[in-house]
């Protein structure tokens, strides 16, 4: 698996645990919002948890891709301009192309 697809796959696989953990924390802070003493702290924690979740799921994979110059691989090219229907595939169609760094 190339690096681009590994970053995408890791982001997708980690999204459910991150979202469920953040949701559990946000739901736990909701009863504190009715308190006069802890209400403002609860709103701050809810907002920070929501922003941290978005940063974890969107910003960090994007930052990793930019920092390490991860680029999507080019699609495989066909020898002829046909639609691909009825054409036999040979082994060269499935070979991975080297990634430029």
Phi, psi and omega in degrees: 000133180282169187295320181299312180291331176293320178294317179296315181295319179295321178295317180293318182291327182273352184293318182296311179297322180293315181294318181294322178294316179295320179295320177297319179294316180297316179294330178288332180277345184300316178299332179289340182292340180276352180277140178288328183275317185260000185300312182293325177294320180297318178296322178295317180293322178296314179295318179295322178294319179295315180293320178297325178294316179296318178298320181293320186275333186246307189288316184295315176296323178293318178296319177299316181296322179288315184297316182263010177053050178277123181240149177294145179286154179283145177293153179294137181265147177261153181290323180244169184268022181289173182281347181093353181280127177081002180267142179274139179267137175255178185295334182291339178289338185255002180283140179279137177273145179294145182271136177279137181248000000 
